[in-house]
Short mmCIF file of C-alpha atoms and ligand atoms in Angstrom, two decimals:
data_model
loop_
_atom_site.label_atom_id
_atom_site.label_comp_id
_atom_site.label_asym_id
_atom_site.label_seq_id
_atom_site.Cartn_x
_atom_site.Cartn_y
_atom_site.Cartn_z
CA MET A 1 -8.82 18.28 4.20
CA THR A 2 -5.00 17.96 3.82
CA ARG A 3 -2.79 17.48 1.08
CA VAL A 4 1.49 16.79 1.33
CA GLN A 5 3.69 18.11 -0.93
CA LEU A 6 7.36 16.82 -0.49
CA ARG A 7 9.43 18.17 -2.93
CA GLY A 8 12.90 16.98 -3.74
CA VAL A 9 13.33 15.39 0.12
CA GLY A 10 16.74 14.05 0.76
CA LYS A 11 18.14 13.03 4.73
CA ILE A 12 21.32 11.89 5.23
CA TYR A 13 22.83 10.35 8.27
CA PRO A 14 25.96 11.49 8.96
CA GLY A 15 28.20 8.70 8.97
CA ARG A 16 29.82 7.27 12.02
CA ARG A 17 33.07 6.84 13.77
CA GLY A 18 34.97 7.40 9.94
CA SER A 19 32.45 5.28 7.63
CA ASP A 20 30.73 7.69 4.96
CA PRO A 21 27.51 9.01 5.56
CA VAL A 22 24.46 6.67 4.64
CA VAL A 23 22.37 8.47 2.01
CA ALA A 24 18.62 7.47 3.20
CA VAL A 25 16.16 10.10 0.88
CA GLU A 26 17.09 11.16 -1.62
CA ASP A 27 15.52 13.92 -3.89
CA VAL A 28 12.01 12.64 -3.62
CA SER A 29 9.07 14.83 -4.80
CA ILE A 30 5.52 13.04 -3.95
CA ASP A 31 2.08 14.67 -4.13
CA VAL A 32 -0.46 13.45 -2.24
CA ALA A 33 -3.57 14.73 -2.59
CA SER A 34 -6.05 15.63 -0.12
CA GLY A 35 -8.21 12.35 0.79
CA GLU A 36 -5.77 10.39 -1.32
CA ILE A 37 -3.97 6.56 0.21
CA HIS A 38 -0.80 6.90 -1.05
CA ALA A 39 1.15 3.62 -0.79
CA ILE A 40 4.77 4.02 -0.65
CA ILE A 41 6.19 0.39 -1.25
CA GLY A 42 10.15 -0.87 -1.18
CA TYR A 43 12.31 -3.27 0.19
CA SER A 44 13.80 -3.36 3.00
CA GLY A 45 16.39 -0.41 4.03
CA ALA A 46 14.68 1.68 1.26
CA GLY A 47 14.71 4.75 2.88
CA LYS A 48 10.70 4.34 3.70
CA SER A 49 10.15 5.00 7.54
CA THR A 50 13.08 8.01 6.81
CA LEU A 51 10.28 9.42 4.59
CA LEU A 52 7.86 9.16 7.00
CA ARG A 53 10.00 10.73 10.24
CA LEU A 54 10.55 13.20 7.67
CA VAL A 55 6.83 14.00 7.43
CA ASN A 56 6.12 14.24 10.24
CA GLY A 57 8.83 16.32 11.54
CA LEU A 58 10.70 13.54 14.04
CA GLU A 59 14.08 13.98 12.02
CA ALA A 60 14.75 17.03 9.13
CA ALA A 61 15.32 16.81 5.89
CA THR A 62 18.75 17.84 4.92
CA SER A 63 17.49 19.12 1.14
CA GLY A 64 13.65 19.93 0.05
CA THR A 65 10.64 20.75 1.23
CA ILE A 66 7.48 19.48 2.46
CA LEU A 67 4.54 20.37 3.35
CA VAL A 68 1.32 19.19 5.93
CA GLY A 69 -1.89 21.40 4.49
CA ASP A 70 -0.24 24.51 4.92
CA ASP A 71 1.88 24.46 6.93
CA ASP A 72 6.08 24.26 5.51
CA ILE A 73 7.93 22.21 8.36
CA THR A 74 10.61 22.08 6.91
CA GLY A 75 12.93 24.46 9.65
CA LEU A 76 10.70 24.81 11.54
CA PRO A 77 11.81 25.40 15.10
CA GLU A 78 10.18 22.19 17.47
CA SER A 79 8.27 24.67 19.58
CA ARG A 80 5.86 25.05 15.96
CA LEU A 81 6.52 21.48 14.69
CA ARG A 82 4.26 20.56 18.19
CA ALA A 83 0.94 22.42 16.90
CA VAL A 84 1.45 20.54 13.31
CA ARG A 85 2.15 17.43 14.85
CA GLY A 86 -1.32 17.06 16.50
CA LYS A 87 -2.67 17.41 12.93
CA ILE A 88 -0.80 14.16 12.13
CA GLY A 89 -1.80 10.37 13.16
CA MET A 90 0.70 8.46 13.39
CA ILE A 91 0.50 3.78 13.56
CA PHE A 92 3.45 2.20 13.87
CA GLN A 93 3.80 -1.82 13.21
CA GLN A 94 4.89 -2.44 16.63
CA PHE A 95 1.76 -0.60 18.18
CA ASN A 96 3.46 1.34 20.40
CA LEU A 97 0.36 1.31 23.41
CA PHE A 98 1.53 2.30 26.87
CA HIS A 99 1.45 -1.50 28.19
CA ALA A 100 0.34 -0.52 32.42
CA LYS A 101 -2.73 1.75 30.10
CA THR A 102 -6.60 0.52 29.11
CA VAL A 103 -7.52 0.32 25.86
CA ALA A 104 -9.53 3.88 27.60
CA LYS A 105 -6.22 5.29 28.31
CA ASN A 106 -4.38 4.73 25.58
CA VAL A 107 -6.98 6.33 23.74
CA GLU A 108 -7.03 8.71 25.89
CA TYR A 109 -3.60 10.09 26.51
CA PRO A 110 -3.44 12.51 23.30
CA LEU A 111 -6.29 14.23 24.32
CA ILE A 112 -4.75 14.76 27.65
CA VAL A 113 -1.87 16.69 25.95
CA ALA A 114 -4.13 18.47 23.67
CA GLY A 115 -5.58 19.49 26.94
CA MET A 116 -9.35 18.56 26.20
CA PRO A 117 -12.00 18.62 29.08
CA ALA A 118 -12.27 15.28 31.14
CA ALA A 119 -16.02 15.14 30.62
CA GLU A 120 -15.79 15.63 26.58
CA ARG A 121 -12.92 13.22 26.87
CA ARG A 122 -14.78 10.58 27.99
CA ALA A 123 -16.82 11.21 25.17
CA ARG A 124 -14.64 11.08 22.68
CA VAL A 125 -12.67 8.15 23.73
CA ALA A 126 -16.47 6.42 24.08
CA GLU A 127 -16.94 7.53 20.17
CA LEU A 128 -13.25 5.90 19.25
CA LEU A 129 -13.76 3.10 20.51
CA ASP A 130 -17.61 2.30 18.90
CA PHE A 131 -15.78 3.53 15.78
CA VAL A 132 -12.95 0.97 15.76
CA GLY A 133 -15.06 -1.98 16.77
CA LEU A 134 -13.68 -2.38 20.71
CA GLY A 135 -16.86 -0.51 22.46
CA GLY A 136 -16.41 -3.04 24.79
CA ARG A 137 -13.14 -3.09 25.95
CA ALA A 138 -12.55 0.27 27.22
CA LYS A 139 -11.23 -1.55 30.70
CA ALA A 140 -9.23 -3.91 29.12
CA TYR A 141 -5.59 -3.53 29.03
CA THR A 142 -2.99 -3.89 25.91
CA ASP A 143 -1.91 -7.39 26.68
CA GLN A 144 -5.09 -8.70 27.14
CA LEU A 145 -5.63 -7.98 23.34
CA SER A 146 -4.90 -10.00 20.27
CA GLY A 147 -2.74 -8.03 17.44
CA GLY A 148 -5.97 -7.01 15.16
CA GLN A 149 -7.47 -5.55 18.63
CA LYS A 150 -4.12 -3.57 19.53
CA GLN A 151 -4.20 -1.83 15.98
CA ARG A 152 -8.03 -1.02 16.36
CA VAL A 153 -6.62 1.00 19.28
CA GLY A 154 -3.72 2.95 17.90
CA ILE A 155 -5.45 3.51 14.91
CA ALA A 156 -8.21 5.28 17.73
CA ARG A 157 -5.35 7.02 19.04
CA ALA A 158 -4.46 8.56 16.53
CA LEU A 159 -7.90 9.52 15.09
CA ALA A 160 -8.36 10.86 19.33
CA THR A 161 -7.42 15.13 17.93
CA ASN A 162 -8.96 14.44 14.77
CA PRO A 163 -5.79 14.88 12.58
CA GLY A 164 -6.27 15.88 8.15
CA VAL A 165 -3.54 12.86 7.92
CA LEU A 166 -2.60 9.38 9.00
CA LEU A 167 0.84 8.30 8.69
CA ALA A 168 1.15 4.27 8.47
CA ASP A 169 4.63 2.25 8.92
CA GLU A 170 4.40 -1.07 8.03
CA ALA A 171 0.80 -1.14 10.11
CA THR A 172 -0.46 -4.57 9.14
CA SER A 173 3.45 -6.23 9.05
CA ALA A 174 2.67 -7.96 11.97
CA LEU A 175 -0.42 -9.08 11.86
CA ASP A 176 -1.65 -12.78 10.04
CA PRO A 177 -3.45 -12.20 6.10
CA GLU A 178 -6.87 -12.56 7.44
CA THR A 179 -6.44 -9.16 10.67
CA SER A 180 -4.51 -7.82 7.72
CA ARG A 181 -7.46 -7.84 6.04
CA GLU A 182 -10.31 -6.06 8.68
CA VAL A 183 -7.49 -3.64 9.91
CA LEU A 184 -6.75 -2.13 5.86
CA ARG A 185 -10.40 -2.24 5.76
CA LEU A 186 -10.55 -0.47 8.69
CA LEU A 187 -8.36 1.83 7.40
CA SER A 188 -9.95 2.58 4.06
CA ARG A 189 -12.98 3.57 6.29
CA VAL A 190 -10.86 6.22 8.53
CA ASN A 191 -10.21 7.58 4.50
CA ARG A 192 -14.52 7.58 3.50
CA GLU A 193 -15.55 8.31 6.23
CA PHE A 194 -13.83 11.30 7.02
CA GLY A 195 -11.76 12.25 4.54
CA ILE A 196 -9.07 11.15 5.79
CA THR A 197 -5.26 11.84 3.70
CA ILE A 198 -3.76 8.09 4.15
CA LEU A 199 -0.08 7.79 4.23
CA LEU A 200 0.32 3.89 3.98
CA ILE A 201 4.68 3.06 3.65
CA THR A 202 4.94 -1.48 3.06
CA HIS A 203 6.63 -3.78 1.85
CA GLU A 204 3.36 -5.95 0.56
CA MET A 205 1.96 -5.34 -2.28
CA GLU A 206 -1.51 -7.10 -1.45
CA VAL A 207 -1.28 -3.63 1.38
CA VAL A 208 -1.24 -1.22 -1.83
CA ARG A 209 -3.56 -3.48 -4.50
CA GLU A 210 -6.52 -3.65 -1.63
CA ILE A 211 -5.88 -0.30 -0.08
CA ALA A 212 -3.83 2.38 -1.91
CA HIS A 213 -5.21 4.98 -4.95
CA ARG A 214 -1.87 5.57 -5.49
CA VAL A 215 1.68 4.86 -4.76
CA THR A 216 5.03 5.65 -4.94
CA VAL A 217 8.09 2.95 -5.48
CA MET A 218 10.79 3.41 -3.95
CA ASP A 219 14.54 1.90 -4.29
CA ASP A 220 17.27 2.72 -2.57
CA GLY A 221 16.15 6.61 -1.33
CA LYS A 222 14.81 7.02 -4.81
CA ALA A 223 11.26 7.34 -6.03
CA VAL A 224 11.71 5.57 -9.21
CA GLU A 225 7.63 5.02 -10.15
CA GLN A 226 4.72 6.55 -9.24
CA GLY A 227 1.42 6.69 -10.40
CA SER A 228 -2.56 4.96 -9.91
CA VAL A 229 -2.35 1.74 -8.38
CA PHE A 230 -4.21 0.24 -11.35
CA ASP A 231 -1.61 2.08 -14.17
CA VAL A 232 1.66 0.51 -12.14
CA PHE A 233 0.79 -2.46 -10.99
CA SER A 234 -1.12 -3.63 -14.85
CA ASN A 235 2.34 -1.43 -16.81
CA PRO A 236 5.13 -1.47 -14.22
CA GLN A 237 7.63 0.43 -15.65
CA ALA A 238 11.18 0.28 -12.66
CA PRO A 239 12.71 -2.85 -12.75
CA THR A 240 11.46 -2.82 -9.04
CA SER A 241 7.84 -2.39 -9.54
CA GLN A 242 7.73 -5.06 -11.98
CA ARG A 243 9.42 -7.82 -9.27
CA PHE A 244 6.74 -7.08 -6.48
CA VAL A 245 3.88 -6.97 -9.25
CA ALA A 246 4.71 -9.83 -9.83
CA THR A 247 3.91 -11.78 -6.12
CA ALA A 248 0.70 -9.99 -6.47
CA LEU A 249 -1.05 -10.16 -9.99
CA PRO A 250 -1.10 -13.13 -12.11
CA THR A 251 1.09 -13.45 -14.51
CA THR A 252 2.88 -16.06 -17.37
CA PRO A 253 4.09 -18.86 -16.49
CA ALA A 254 8.05 -18.78 -15.11
CA GLU A 255 10.28 -20.80 -17.83
CA GLU A 256 10.47 -23.92 -15.48
CA HIS A 257 6.64 -23.84 -15.32
CA LEU A 258 6.37 -23.53 -18.99
CA ALA A 259 8.64 -26.60 -19.69
CA ASP A 260 5.24 -28.17 -17.08
CA LEU A 261 2.56 -27.02 -19.07
CA ARG A 262 4.30 -28.34 -22.36
CA ALA A 263 4.53 -31.72 -21.25
CA ARG A 264 1.01 -31.64 -20.12
CA HIS A 265 -0.47 -29.96 -23.15
CA ARG A 266 -0.22 -30.53 -26.77
CA GLY A 267 -1.65 -27.44 -27.85
CA SER A 268 0.18 -23.56 -28.67
CA LEU A 269 0.21 -21.66 -25.46
CA VAL A 270 -0.65 -17.94 -25.38
CA SER A 271 -0.55 -15.53 -22.53
CA VAL A 272 -3.49 -12.72 -23.08
CA THR A 273 -3.47 -9.18 -20.47
CA LEU A 274 -7.39 -8.89 -19.92
CA ARG A 275 -6.51 -5.28 -18.67
CA ASP A 276 -10.08 -2.80 -17.58
CA GLY A 277 -10.65 -0.74 -20.23
CA GLY A 278 -8.94 -2.93 -22.97
CA VAL A 279 -10.54 -5.66 -25.45
CA ASP A 280 -13.45 -7.04 -23.38
CA GLN A 281 -13.36 -11.43 -23.14
CA PRO A 282 -16.30 -12.28 -25.59
CA VAL A 283 -13.94 -10.62 -28.30
CA ILE A 284 -10.67 -13.36 -27.96
CA PHE A 285 -13.71 -16.02 -27.56
CA SER A 286 -15.48 -15.46 -30.48
CA THR A 287 -13.07 -15.17 -32.70
CA LEU A 288 -11.49 -18.29 -31.52
CA ALA A 289 -14.80 -20.10 -32.36
CA ALA A 290 -15.50 -18.49 -35.35
CA ARG A 291 -12.02 -20.57 -35.98
CA GLY A 292 -13.02 -24.03 -34.74
CA VAL A 293 -10.37 -23.36 -32.15
CA SER A 294 -11.49 -24.32 -28.83
CA VAL A 295 -9.62 -23.04 -25.57
CA SER A 296 -8.84 -24.23 -22.27
CA ILE A 297 -7.43 -22.07 -19.62
CA VAL A 298 -3.66 -23.64 -18.06
CA HIS A 299 -2.28 -21.04 -15.65
CA GLY A 300 -2.78 -17.12 -14.48
CA GLY A 301 -6.57 -15.77 -12.90
CA VAL A 302 -7.66 -12.21 -12.78
CA THR A 303 -8.63 -10.10 -9.64
CA GLU A 304 -9.63 -6.16 -9.01
CA VAL A 305 -5.91 -3.77 -8.65
CA GLY A 306 -7.50 -0.18 -7.20
CA GLY A 307 -10.68 -0.88 -8.23
CA ARG A 308 -10.42 -2.06 -11.76
CA SER A 309 -9.85 -5.87 -12.91
CA PHE A 310 -6.70 -7.10 -14.18
CA GLY A 311 -6.01 -10.39 -15.58
CA ARG A 312 -3.04 -12.48 -17.34
CA VAL A 313 -4.30 -16.00 -18.64
CA THR A 314 -2.24 -18.39 -20.18
CA LEU A 315 -4.52 -20.51 -22.55
CA GLU A 316 -3.94 -23.65 -24.60
CA LEU A 317 -5.36 -23.48 -28.05
CA ILE A 318 -6.91 -26.98 -30.03
CA GLY A 319 -7.00 -26.43 -33.72
CA GLU A 320 -6.10 -26.83 -37.08
CA GLU A 321 -2.52 -26.07 -37.60
CA THR A 322 -4.02 -23.16 -39.62
CA ALA A 323 -6.99 -21.90 -37.65
CA VAL A 324 -4.91 -21.44 -34.92
CA ALA A 325 -2.06 -19.56 -37.40
CA GLU A 326 -4.99 -17.37 -38.32
CA ALA A 327 -7.20 -17.40 -34.25
CA ILE A 328 -3.33 -15.72 -32.45
CA THR A 329 -2.31 -13.30 -35.48
CA ALA A 330 -5.57 -12.28 -35.46
CA LEU A 331 -6.19 -11.82 -31.71
CA GLN A 332 -2.63 -10.14 -31.92
CA ALA A 333 -4.04 -7.47 -33.90
CA GLU A 334 -6.77 -6.69 -30.95
CA ALA A 335 -5.27 -7.83 -27.78
CA GLU A 336 -2.11 -8.35 -26.22
CA LEU A 337 -0.91 -11.47 -26.59
CA GLU A 338 2.96 -13.64 -26.82
CA VAL A 339 2.89 -16.66 -28.04
CA LEU A 340 4.74 -18.66 -25.57
CA SER A 341 5.44 -22.24 -27.93
P1 ADP B 1 12.99 1.07 5.22
O1 ADP B 1 12.70 1.24 6.85
O2 ADP B 1 12.04 1.15 3.50
O3 ADP B 1 13.18 -0.47 5.19
P2 ADP B 1 14.71 3.33 6.64
O4 ADP B 1 14.01 4.59 6.37
O5 ADP B 1 14.75 2.35 7.90
O6 ADP B 1 14.53 2.75 5.31
O7 ADP B 1 16.59 3.00 6.05
C1 ADP B 1 16.73 3.26 4.67
C2 ADP B 1 18.17 3.60 5.02
O8 ADP B 1 19.17 4.32 6.31
C3 ADP B 1 19.47 2.51 5.80
O9 ADP B 1 20.26 2.26 4.77
C4 ADP B 1 19.37 2.67 7.15
O10 ADP B 1 19.97 1.74 6.90
C5 ADP B 1 19.73 3.99 7.38
N1 ADP B 1 19.24 4.71 8.59
C6 ADP B 1 18.07 4.43 8.60
N2 ADP B 1 18.12 5.13 9.95
C7 ADP B 1 19.45 5.83 10.63
C8 ADP B 1 19.93 6.22 11.35
N3 ADP B 1 19.60 6.64 12.25
N4 ADP B 1 21.11 6.73 10.98
C9 ADP B 1 22.54 6.06 10.05
N5 ADP B 1 21.93 5.15 8.98
C10 ADP B 1 20.09 5.53 9.34
MG1 MG B 2 10.90 1.05 7.62
#
């Protein structure tokens, strides 16, 4: 069980040939609890990959401290870093496999480096390949595999030495949506069955929504928002978080779409937010029915976020003008309701 703590971490790259230095990461603090899947999300250039390279000690932070388990890796000499890296697994967008080696040899490689005896290595490789569902492909060469299979090999290799932490940099960004989901399910199993802490970097909101427990949003080197996936998704504060969430969750219709909806629907249009732990849907519908107001859902929906449900629906309300107005007033007292007319 390994927790990862970043305290005021910064990384400045010196400017090349007289150009200004690049502040890639600035004053980032993140607490990743042991056994947690923590996602770091942000646009390209936000500093995500740099942050990950600081955590596995491939690059040195210019400020702050980084603890991986009990090891403070900031300022450790290379000789000591190697031992810490053995406790950290890593997977990549481009898989980074050895093309001239078989699947089994790829997975075996870190065990050879770690000095494990040959008989033990064979047993461990077989066990790992079974776990990732590639038991039958041990002798295949990696370029005979699909992208999803290649990433499974990457995961098996990353797990070979029993790391406490797995770092994933855009691990599913090169895969189609269906394959991406399969790999995410596998990462979820890695987390649940072995208790491995996962620090996952992505620019894809769907990845966060599907498997992460907590999320840090990065923008221009800084951590601009942090919290449980449900809290950040259902009530994003920073503008960057709001832009990301809008791509992954049902929203109120954009202005041009709203004009289109109005042209097709004569009733009053209202948008209601349905939050797990918030107002119950039957309360909304009975409040409307009690006043003889009929309702159609014209936009939006309900989805799963961080294991809870979240929805935003646009409703068309039809009935007596005063009854509709009363129903809206009554609902505004109970629910998060916005009138769109
Ligand atoms: P992300 O992974 O979020 O896309 P990166 O961590 O790769 O972002 O990059 C963050 C910033 O740091 C970018 O402006 C990038 O150009 C810069 N950067 C990354 N690596 C280096 C480097 N080795 N030397 C100089 N600048 C770098
Ligand atoms: Mg990157």
